[in-house]
Short mmCIF file of C-alpha atoms and ligand atoms in Angstrom, two decimals:
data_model
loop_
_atom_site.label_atom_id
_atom_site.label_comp_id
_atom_site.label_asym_id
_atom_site.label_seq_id
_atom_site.Cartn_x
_atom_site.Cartn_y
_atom_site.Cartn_z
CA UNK A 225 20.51 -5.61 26.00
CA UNK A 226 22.84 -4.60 23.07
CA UNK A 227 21.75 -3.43 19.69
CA UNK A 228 23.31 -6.64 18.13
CA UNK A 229 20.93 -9.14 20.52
CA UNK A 230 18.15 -7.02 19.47
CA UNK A 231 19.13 -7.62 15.64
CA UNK A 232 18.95 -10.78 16.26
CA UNK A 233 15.86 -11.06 18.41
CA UNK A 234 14.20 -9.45 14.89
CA UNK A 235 15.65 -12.27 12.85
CA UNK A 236 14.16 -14.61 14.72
CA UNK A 237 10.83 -13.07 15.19
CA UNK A 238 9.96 -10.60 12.54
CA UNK A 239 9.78 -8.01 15.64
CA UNK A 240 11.23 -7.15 19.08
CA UNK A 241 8.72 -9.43 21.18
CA UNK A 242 8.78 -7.40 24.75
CA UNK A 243 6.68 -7.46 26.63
CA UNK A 244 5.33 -4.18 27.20
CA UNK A 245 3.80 -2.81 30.52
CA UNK A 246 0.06 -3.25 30.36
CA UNK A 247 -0.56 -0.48 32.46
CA UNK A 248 1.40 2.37 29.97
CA UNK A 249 -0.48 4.82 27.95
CA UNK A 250 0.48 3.85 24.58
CA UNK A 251 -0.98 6.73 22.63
CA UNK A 252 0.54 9.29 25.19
CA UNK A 253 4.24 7.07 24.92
CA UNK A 254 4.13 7.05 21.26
CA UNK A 255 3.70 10.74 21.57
CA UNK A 256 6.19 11.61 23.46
CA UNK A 257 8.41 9.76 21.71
CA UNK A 258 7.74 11.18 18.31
CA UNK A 259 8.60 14.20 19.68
CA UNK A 260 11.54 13.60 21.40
CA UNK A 261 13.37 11.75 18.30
CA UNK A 262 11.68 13.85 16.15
CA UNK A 263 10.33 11.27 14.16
CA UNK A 264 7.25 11.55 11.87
CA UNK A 265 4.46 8.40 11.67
CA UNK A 266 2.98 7.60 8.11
CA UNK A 267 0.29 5.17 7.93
CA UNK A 268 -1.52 3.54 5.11
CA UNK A 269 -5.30 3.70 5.08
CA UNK A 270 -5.24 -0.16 5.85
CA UNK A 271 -4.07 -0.07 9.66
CA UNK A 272 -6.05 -0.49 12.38
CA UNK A 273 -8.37 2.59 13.50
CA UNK A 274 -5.81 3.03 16.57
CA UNK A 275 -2.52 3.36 14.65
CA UNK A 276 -4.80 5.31 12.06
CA UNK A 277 -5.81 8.38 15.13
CA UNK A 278 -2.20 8.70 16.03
CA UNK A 279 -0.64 9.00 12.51
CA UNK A 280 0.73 12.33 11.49
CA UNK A 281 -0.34 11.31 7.77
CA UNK A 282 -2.68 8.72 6.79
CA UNK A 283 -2.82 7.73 3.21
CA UNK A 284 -2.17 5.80 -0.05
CA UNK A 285 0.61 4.56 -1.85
CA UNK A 286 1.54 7.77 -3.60
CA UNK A 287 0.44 9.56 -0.83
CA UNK A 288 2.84 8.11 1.35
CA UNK A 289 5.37 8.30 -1.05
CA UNK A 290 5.37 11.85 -1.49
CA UNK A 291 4.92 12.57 2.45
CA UNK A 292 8.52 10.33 2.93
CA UNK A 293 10.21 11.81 0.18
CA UNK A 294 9.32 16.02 1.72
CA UNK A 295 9.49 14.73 5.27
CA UNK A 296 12.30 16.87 7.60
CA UNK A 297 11.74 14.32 10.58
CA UNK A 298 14.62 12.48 11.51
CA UNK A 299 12.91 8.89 11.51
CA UNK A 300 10.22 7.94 9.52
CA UNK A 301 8.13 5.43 11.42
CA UNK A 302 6.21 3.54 8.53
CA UNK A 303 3.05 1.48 9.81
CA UNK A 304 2.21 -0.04 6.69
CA UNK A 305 4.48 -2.87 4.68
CA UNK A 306 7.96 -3.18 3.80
CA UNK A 307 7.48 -1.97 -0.08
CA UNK A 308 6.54 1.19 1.61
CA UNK A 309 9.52 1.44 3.76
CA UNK A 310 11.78 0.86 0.76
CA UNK A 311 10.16 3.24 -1.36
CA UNK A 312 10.63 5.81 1.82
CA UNK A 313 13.97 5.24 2.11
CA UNK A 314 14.81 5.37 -1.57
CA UNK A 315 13.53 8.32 -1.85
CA UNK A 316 14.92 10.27 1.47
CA UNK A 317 18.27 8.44 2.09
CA UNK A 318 19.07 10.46 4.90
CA UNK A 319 16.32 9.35 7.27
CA UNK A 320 16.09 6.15 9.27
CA UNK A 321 13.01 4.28 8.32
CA UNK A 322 11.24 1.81 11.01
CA UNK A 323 8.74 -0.45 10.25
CA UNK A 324 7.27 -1.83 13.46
CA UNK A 325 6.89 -5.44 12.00
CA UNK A 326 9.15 -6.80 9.43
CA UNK A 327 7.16 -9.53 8.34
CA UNK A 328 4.97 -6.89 6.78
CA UNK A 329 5.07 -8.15 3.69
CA UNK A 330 2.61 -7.97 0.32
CA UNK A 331 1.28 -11.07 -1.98
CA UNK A 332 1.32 -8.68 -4.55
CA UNK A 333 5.14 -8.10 -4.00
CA UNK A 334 5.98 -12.04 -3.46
CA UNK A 335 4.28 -12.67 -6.49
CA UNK A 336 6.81 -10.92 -8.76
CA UNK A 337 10.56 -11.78 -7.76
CA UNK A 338 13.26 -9.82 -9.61
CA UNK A 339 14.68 -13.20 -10.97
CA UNK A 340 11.98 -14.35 -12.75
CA UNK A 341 10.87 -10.68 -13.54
CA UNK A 342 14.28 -9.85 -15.40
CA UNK A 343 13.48 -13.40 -17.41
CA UNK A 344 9.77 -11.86 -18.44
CA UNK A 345 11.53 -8.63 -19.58
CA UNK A 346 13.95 -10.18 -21.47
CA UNK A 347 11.39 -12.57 -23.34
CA UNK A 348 9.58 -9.08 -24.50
CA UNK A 349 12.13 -6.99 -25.50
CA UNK A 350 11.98 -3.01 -26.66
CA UNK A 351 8.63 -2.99 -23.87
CA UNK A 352 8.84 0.14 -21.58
CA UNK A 353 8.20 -1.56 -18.20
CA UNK A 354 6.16 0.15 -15.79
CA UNK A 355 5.63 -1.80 -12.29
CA UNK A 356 2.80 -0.93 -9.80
CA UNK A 357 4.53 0.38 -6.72
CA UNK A 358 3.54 -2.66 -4.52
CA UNK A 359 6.93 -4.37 -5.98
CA UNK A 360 10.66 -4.62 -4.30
CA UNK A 361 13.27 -2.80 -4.60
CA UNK A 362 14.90 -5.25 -6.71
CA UNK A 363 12.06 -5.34 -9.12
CA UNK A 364 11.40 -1.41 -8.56
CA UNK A 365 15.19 -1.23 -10.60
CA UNK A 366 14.15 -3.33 -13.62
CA UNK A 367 11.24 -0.98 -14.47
CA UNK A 368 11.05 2.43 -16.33
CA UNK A 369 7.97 4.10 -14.47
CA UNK A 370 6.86 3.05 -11.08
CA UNK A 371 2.81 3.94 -10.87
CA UNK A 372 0.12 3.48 -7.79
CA UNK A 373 -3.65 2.71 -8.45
CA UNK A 374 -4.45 6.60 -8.21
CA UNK A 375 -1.89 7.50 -10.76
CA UNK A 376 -1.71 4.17 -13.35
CA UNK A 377 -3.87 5.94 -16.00
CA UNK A 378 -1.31 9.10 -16.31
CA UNK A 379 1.52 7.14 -16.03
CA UNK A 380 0.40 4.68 -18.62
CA UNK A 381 -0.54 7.39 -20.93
CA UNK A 382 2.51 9.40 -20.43
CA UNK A 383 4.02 6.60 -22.82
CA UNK A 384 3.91 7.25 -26.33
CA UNK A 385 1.48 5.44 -28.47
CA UNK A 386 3.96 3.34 -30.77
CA UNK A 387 5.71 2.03 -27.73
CA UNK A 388 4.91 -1.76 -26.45
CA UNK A 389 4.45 -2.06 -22.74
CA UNK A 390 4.99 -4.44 -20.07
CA UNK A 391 2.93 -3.83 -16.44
CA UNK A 392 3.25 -5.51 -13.43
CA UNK A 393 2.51 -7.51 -10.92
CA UNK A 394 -1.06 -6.70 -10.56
CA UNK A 395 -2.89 -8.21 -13.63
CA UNK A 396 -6.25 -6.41 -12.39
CA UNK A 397 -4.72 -3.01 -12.10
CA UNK A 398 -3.30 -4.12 -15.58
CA UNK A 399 -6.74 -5.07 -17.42
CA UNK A 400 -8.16 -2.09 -15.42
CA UNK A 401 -5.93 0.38 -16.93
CA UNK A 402 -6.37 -1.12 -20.02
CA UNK A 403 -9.74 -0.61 -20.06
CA UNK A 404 -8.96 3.31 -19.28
CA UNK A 405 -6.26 3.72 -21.87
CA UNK A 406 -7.28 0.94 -24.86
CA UNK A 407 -3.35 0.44 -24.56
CA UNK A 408 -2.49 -3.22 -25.37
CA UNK A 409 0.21 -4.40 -22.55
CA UNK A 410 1.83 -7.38 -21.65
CA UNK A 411 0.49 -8.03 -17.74
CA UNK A 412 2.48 -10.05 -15.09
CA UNK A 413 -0.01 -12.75 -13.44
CA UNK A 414 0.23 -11.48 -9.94
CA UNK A 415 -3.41 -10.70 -7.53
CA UNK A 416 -3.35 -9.43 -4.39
CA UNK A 417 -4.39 -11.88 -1.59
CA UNK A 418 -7.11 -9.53 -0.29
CA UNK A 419 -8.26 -7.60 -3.38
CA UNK A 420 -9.07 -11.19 -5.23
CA UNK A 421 -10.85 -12.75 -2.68
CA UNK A 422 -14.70 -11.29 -2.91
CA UNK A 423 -17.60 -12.87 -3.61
CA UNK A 424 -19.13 -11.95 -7.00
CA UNK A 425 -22.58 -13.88 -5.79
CA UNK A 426 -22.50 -12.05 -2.22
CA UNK A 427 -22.27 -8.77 -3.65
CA UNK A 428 -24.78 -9.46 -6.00
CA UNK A 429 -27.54 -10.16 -3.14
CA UNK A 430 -26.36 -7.38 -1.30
CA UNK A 431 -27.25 -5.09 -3.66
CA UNK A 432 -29.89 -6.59 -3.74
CA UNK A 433 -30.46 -6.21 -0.17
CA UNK A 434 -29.44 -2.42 -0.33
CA UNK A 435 -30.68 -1.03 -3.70
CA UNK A 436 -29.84 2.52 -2.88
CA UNK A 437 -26.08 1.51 -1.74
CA UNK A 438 -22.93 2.54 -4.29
CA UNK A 439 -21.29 -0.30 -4.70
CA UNK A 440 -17.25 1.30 -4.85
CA UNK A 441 -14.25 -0.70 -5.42
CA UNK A 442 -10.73 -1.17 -5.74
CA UNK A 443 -8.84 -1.93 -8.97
CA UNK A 444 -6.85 -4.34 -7.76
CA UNK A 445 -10.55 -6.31 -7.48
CA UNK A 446 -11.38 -9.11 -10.31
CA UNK A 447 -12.74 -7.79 -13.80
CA UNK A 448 -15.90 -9.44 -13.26
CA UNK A 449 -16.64 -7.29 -9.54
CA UNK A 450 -15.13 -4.22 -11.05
CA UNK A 451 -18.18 -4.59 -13.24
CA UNK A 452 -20.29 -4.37 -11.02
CA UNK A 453 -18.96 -1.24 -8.98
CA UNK A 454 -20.40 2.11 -9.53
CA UNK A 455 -17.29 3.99 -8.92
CA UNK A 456 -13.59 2.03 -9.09
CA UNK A 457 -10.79 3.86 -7.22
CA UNK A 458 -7.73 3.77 -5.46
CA UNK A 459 -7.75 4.32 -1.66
CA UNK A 460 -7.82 7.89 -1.79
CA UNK A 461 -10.25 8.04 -4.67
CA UNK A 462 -12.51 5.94 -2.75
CA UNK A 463 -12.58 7.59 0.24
CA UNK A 464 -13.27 10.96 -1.38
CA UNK A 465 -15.94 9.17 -3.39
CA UNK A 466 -17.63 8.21 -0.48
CA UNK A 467 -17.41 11.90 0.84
CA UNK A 468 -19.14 13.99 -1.70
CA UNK A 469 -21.33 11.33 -3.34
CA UNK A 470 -24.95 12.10 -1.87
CA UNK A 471 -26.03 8.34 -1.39
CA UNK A 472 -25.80 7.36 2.37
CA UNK A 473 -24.81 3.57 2.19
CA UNK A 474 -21.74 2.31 0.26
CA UNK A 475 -20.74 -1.48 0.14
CA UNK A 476 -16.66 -1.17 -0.01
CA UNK A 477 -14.96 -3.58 -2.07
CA UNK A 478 -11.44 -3.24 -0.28
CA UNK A 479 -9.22 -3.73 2.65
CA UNK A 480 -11.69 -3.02 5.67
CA UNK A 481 -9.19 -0.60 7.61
CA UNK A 482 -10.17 2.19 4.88
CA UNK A 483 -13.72 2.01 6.58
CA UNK A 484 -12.73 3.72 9.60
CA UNK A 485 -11.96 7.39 7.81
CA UNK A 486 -14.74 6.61 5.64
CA UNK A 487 -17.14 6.82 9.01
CA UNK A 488 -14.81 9.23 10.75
CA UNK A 489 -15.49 11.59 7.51
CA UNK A 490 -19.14 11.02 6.95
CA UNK A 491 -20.60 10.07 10.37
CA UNK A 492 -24.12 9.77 9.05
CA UNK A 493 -23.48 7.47 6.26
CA UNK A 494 -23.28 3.61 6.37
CA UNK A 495 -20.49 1.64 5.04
CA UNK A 496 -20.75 -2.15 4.21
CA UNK A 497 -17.80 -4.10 3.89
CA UNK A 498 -17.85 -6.61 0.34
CA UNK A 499 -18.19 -9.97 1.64
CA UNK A 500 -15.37 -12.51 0.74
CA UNK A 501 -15.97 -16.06 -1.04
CA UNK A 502 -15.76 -17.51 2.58
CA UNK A 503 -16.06 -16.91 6.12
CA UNK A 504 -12.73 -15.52 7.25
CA UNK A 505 -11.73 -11.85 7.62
CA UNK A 506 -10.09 -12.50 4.18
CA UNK A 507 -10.37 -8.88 3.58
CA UNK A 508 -7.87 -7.66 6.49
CA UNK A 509 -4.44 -7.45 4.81
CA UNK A 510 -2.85 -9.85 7.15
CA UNK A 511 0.56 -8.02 5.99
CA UNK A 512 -1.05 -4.45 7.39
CA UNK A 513 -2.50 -5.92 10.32
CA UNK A 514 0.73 -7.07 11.79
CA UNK A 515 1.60 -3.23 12.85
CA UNK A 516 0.05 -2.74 16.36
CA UNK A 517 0.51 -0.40 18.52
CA UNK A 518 2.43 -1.90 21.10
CA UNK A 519 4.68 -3.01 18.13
CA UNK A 520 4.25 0.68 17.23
CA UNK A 521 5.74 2.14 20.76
CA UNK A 522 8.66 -0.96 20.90
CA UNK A 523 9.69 -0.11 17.44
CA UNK A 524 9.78 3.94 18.42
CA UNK A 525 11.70 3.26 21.44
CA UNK A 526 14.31 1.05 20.29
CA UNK A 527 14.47 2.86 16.61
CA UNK A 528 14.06 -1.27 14.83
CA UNK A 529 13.48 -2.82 12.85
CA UNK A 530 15.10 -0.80 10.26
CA UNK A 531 15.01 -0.75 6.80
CA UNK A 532 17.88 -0.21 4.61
CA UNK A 533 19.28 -0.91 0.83
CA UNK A 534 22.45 -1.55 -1.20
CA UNK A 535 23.30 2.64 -2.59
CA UNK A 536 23.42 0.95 -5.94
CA UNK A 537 20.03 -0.92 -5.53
CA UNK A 538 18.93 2.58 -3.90
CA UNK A 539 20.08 4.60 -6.82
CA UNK A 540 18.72 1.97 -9.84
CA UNK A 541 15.23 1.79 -8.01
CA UNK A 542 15.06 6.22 -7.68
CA UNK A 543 15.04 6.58 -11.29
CA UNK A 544 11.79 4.99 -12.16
CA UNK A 545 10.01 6.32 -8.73
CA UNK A 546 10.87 9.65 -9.38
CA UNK A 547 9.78 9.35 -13.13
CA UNK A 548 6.55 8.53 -11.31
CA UNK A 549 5.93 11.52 -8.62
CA UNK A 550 7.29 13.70 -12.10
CA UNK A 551 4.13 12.77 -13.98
CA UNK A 552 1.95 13.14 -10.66
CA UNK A 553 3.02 16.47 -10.34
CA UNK A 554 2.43 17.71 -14.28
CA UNK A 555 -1.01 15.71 -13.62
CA UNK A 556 -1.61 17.63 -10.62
CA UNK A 557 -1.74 13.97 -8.33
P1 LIG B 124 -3.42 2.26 -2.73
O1 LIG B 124 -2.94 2.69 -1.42
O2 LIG B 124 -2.62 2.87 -3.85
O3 LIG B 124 -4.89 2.44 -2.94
O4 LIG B 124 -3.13 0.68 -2.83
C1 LIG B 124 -3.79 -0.23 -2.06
C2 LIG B 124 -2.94 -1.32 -1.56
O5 LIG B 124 -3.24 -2.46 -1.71
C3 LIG B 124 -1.75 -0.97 -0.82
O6 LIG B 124 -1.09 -2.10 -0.47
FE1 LIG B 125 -0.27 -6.28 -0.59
FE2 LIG B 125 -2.86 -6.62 -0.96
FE3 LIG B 125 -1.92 -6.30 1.52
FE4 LIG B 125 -1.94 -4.23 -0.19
S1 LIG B 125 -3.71 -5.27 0.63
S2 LIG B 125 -0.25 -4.87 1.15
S3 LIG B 125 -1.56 -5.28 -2.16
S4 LIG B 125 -1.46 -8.01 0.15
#
C-alpha cells in the first residue's frame, strides 16, 4: 500500500487501523525500531504504564518541550497530544514528528480557537498575552510568552508590574497564578475536561477516611479543590512531591497515568486517585489514552501520522515558546 492510501486511511480514522499480529513482541518491535530509524520516544506522564516503561523520556509539558527541542534523533515519536507534537516540531524543524493517534486532541486546546482568541485580544488592547502551552499553533502565534503549569509563576512575573495581562485558556491555572503573583489578568474561560471534573464532597470524606493522606493537586483543578490540597503542582512538581514528602498515602488530584511513576518511585507508599463527580474514569485524559502501543509500533513502522506546520505559522508560534524555555533557563526550570 502507497504512502498516499495510507494518508488517507488517517483521514478517515484518526490512525492507521492494521491489524497487527497478536503474537509480536511489541516492546521488543518498538525497540528495534527506534533503533533502526533512530528515532527517540517522548511521553507525557499521562500515558498508559506500558507506553510509560518504553519511553526514552517521560515527562511534562516543559519537560517535553525542552527534550524535542535538544533531541539529535531523527524522528521524534510523541505519545502524548497533538499540542505537543506542534510545539516539538516548532521548535526542531528538522525532525519528523509522529504522533501515533491524531485524534489526540486537548479540551483545553478546543476551548480557545485562534479566531475568537484574536477577537479577545483585540477587545483588551496594550495586554501582554501569555497562553498556557496546552494551545495551537495558531493561538501559540497570537501570544507573547508561552508558559506550562511548572513555569506560569516565572513567566508571569517576568512581566513588568505596570503592564496589563491577558492569560489563557486555562482560567484555573489563571486564578492559580494569580493567587501566586497578586497580578490582576484578564483570564480566557477555558477548563480542562479532566482537571474540572472532581468531586469537592468525595475528597472531602476521603480525607476523612485517610487523615494522614496529603491531599496534592493539579492547578488546572477548580479554586474551591485547590483549597483543599496540601501541596498544588504541575506534573513534575507533583511527582517529586510525592517522593521526598515523608507521609506514605497521597490522594492525587490529576490525570491517573501520573500514578504509575508515583508507585514505580516510592514502592512503599500508597497513592489514591481523587474521585470524580460521577462514576466514569472521568479522570483518564481520553485525548492521552488514545496512544497505545500497538498504535505506538504501527505509527514507528510506517513513520504516520505526521505532524507538520505552515514555516510562517512555524516561525510566528517560535517566538513566544522560546521566550518561554529563556525564562526557564534564568529560573533554573
Ligand atoms: P503538565 O504536564 O505541565 O503538568 O500539564 C498537564 C496537562 O494537562 C498536560 O496536558
Ligand atoms: Fe488537555 Fe486536560 Fe487531556 Fe491535558 S489532561 S491533554 S489539558 S484534556
Amino acid at each position: 500500500m502507497g504512502v498516499a492510501e495510507q494518508q488517507k486511511i488517517i483521514l478517515e480514522n484518526g490512525y492507521l487501523n492494521f491489524e497487527v499480529d497478536p503474537s509480536l513482541d511489541l516492546f521488543a518491535e518498538i525497540a528495534r525500531l527506534k533503533k533502526e530509524k533512530n528515532a527517540v520516544l517522548l511521553a507525557h506522564y499521562y500515558q498508559e504504564p506500558d507506553v510509560q516503561d518504553i519511553a526514552d523520556y517521560i515527562g511534562d509539558s516543559l519537560g517535553l518541550a525542552q527534550q524535542a527541542e535538544k533531541t539529535k534523533a531523527d524522528i521524534i515519536v510523541f505519545a502524548g497530544v497533538h499540542f505537543m507534537c506542534e510545539t516539538a516540531k516548532i521548535l526542531n524543524p528538522g525532525k519528523k514528528v509522529i504522533l501515533p493517534d491524531l485524534r489526540a486532541g486537548c479540551s483545553l486546546a478546543d476551548s480557545c480557537p485562534a479566531g475568537e482568541f484574536k477577537k479577545f485580544i483585540d477587545q483588551h488592547p496594550d495586554h501582554v498575552v501569555i497562553s498556557y502551552i496546552n494551545c495551537s499553533a495558531e493561538t501559540k502565534a497570537l501570544s507573547d510568552i508561552i508558559c506550562t503549569s511548572s513555569n506560569a509563576v516565572a513567566i508571569v512575573n517576568s512581566v513588568p508590574k505596570e503592564k496589563k495581562i491577558i492569560f489563557a485558556p486555562d482560567r484555573n491555572l489563571g486564578r492559580y497564578i494569580i493567587s501566586k503573583t497578586g497580578r490582576d489578568m484578564v483570564l480566557w474561560n477555558g477548563t480542562c475536561m479532566v482537571h474540572e471534573i472532581f468531586s469537592l464532597e468525595k475528597i472531602s470524606k476521603l480525607k476523612q477516611k485517610h487523615p494522614q493522606a496529603k491531599f496534592i493537586a493539579h492547578p488546572e483543578c477548580e479554586p474551591a479543590v485547590l483549597e483543599l490540597a496540601d501541596y498544588i503542582g504541575s506534573t513534575t512538581g507533583l511527582l517529586n512531591y510525592s517522593a521526598s514528602n515523608s507521609a506514605n498515602e497521597f490522594i492525587v488530584a490529576t490525570e491517573t497515568g501520573i500514578i504509575h511513576q508515583m508507585a514505580k518511585e516510592s514502592p512503599g507508599k500508597t497513592f489514591i486517585p481523587a474521585p470524580p463527580n460521577n462514576s466514569c474514569a472521568c479522570n483518564d485524559c481520553p485525548h492521552m489514552k488514545l496512544n497505545t502501543l500497538e498504535k505506538l509500533y504501527l505509527c514507528l513502522k510506517y513513520e504516520l501520522p505526521e505532524i507538520n506546520l505552515p514555516e510562517d505559522l512555524r516561525i510566528k508560534a517560535l517566538k513566544p515558546i522560546k521566550r518561554m524555555l529563556e525564562i526557564s533557563a534564568q529560573h533554573g526550570l
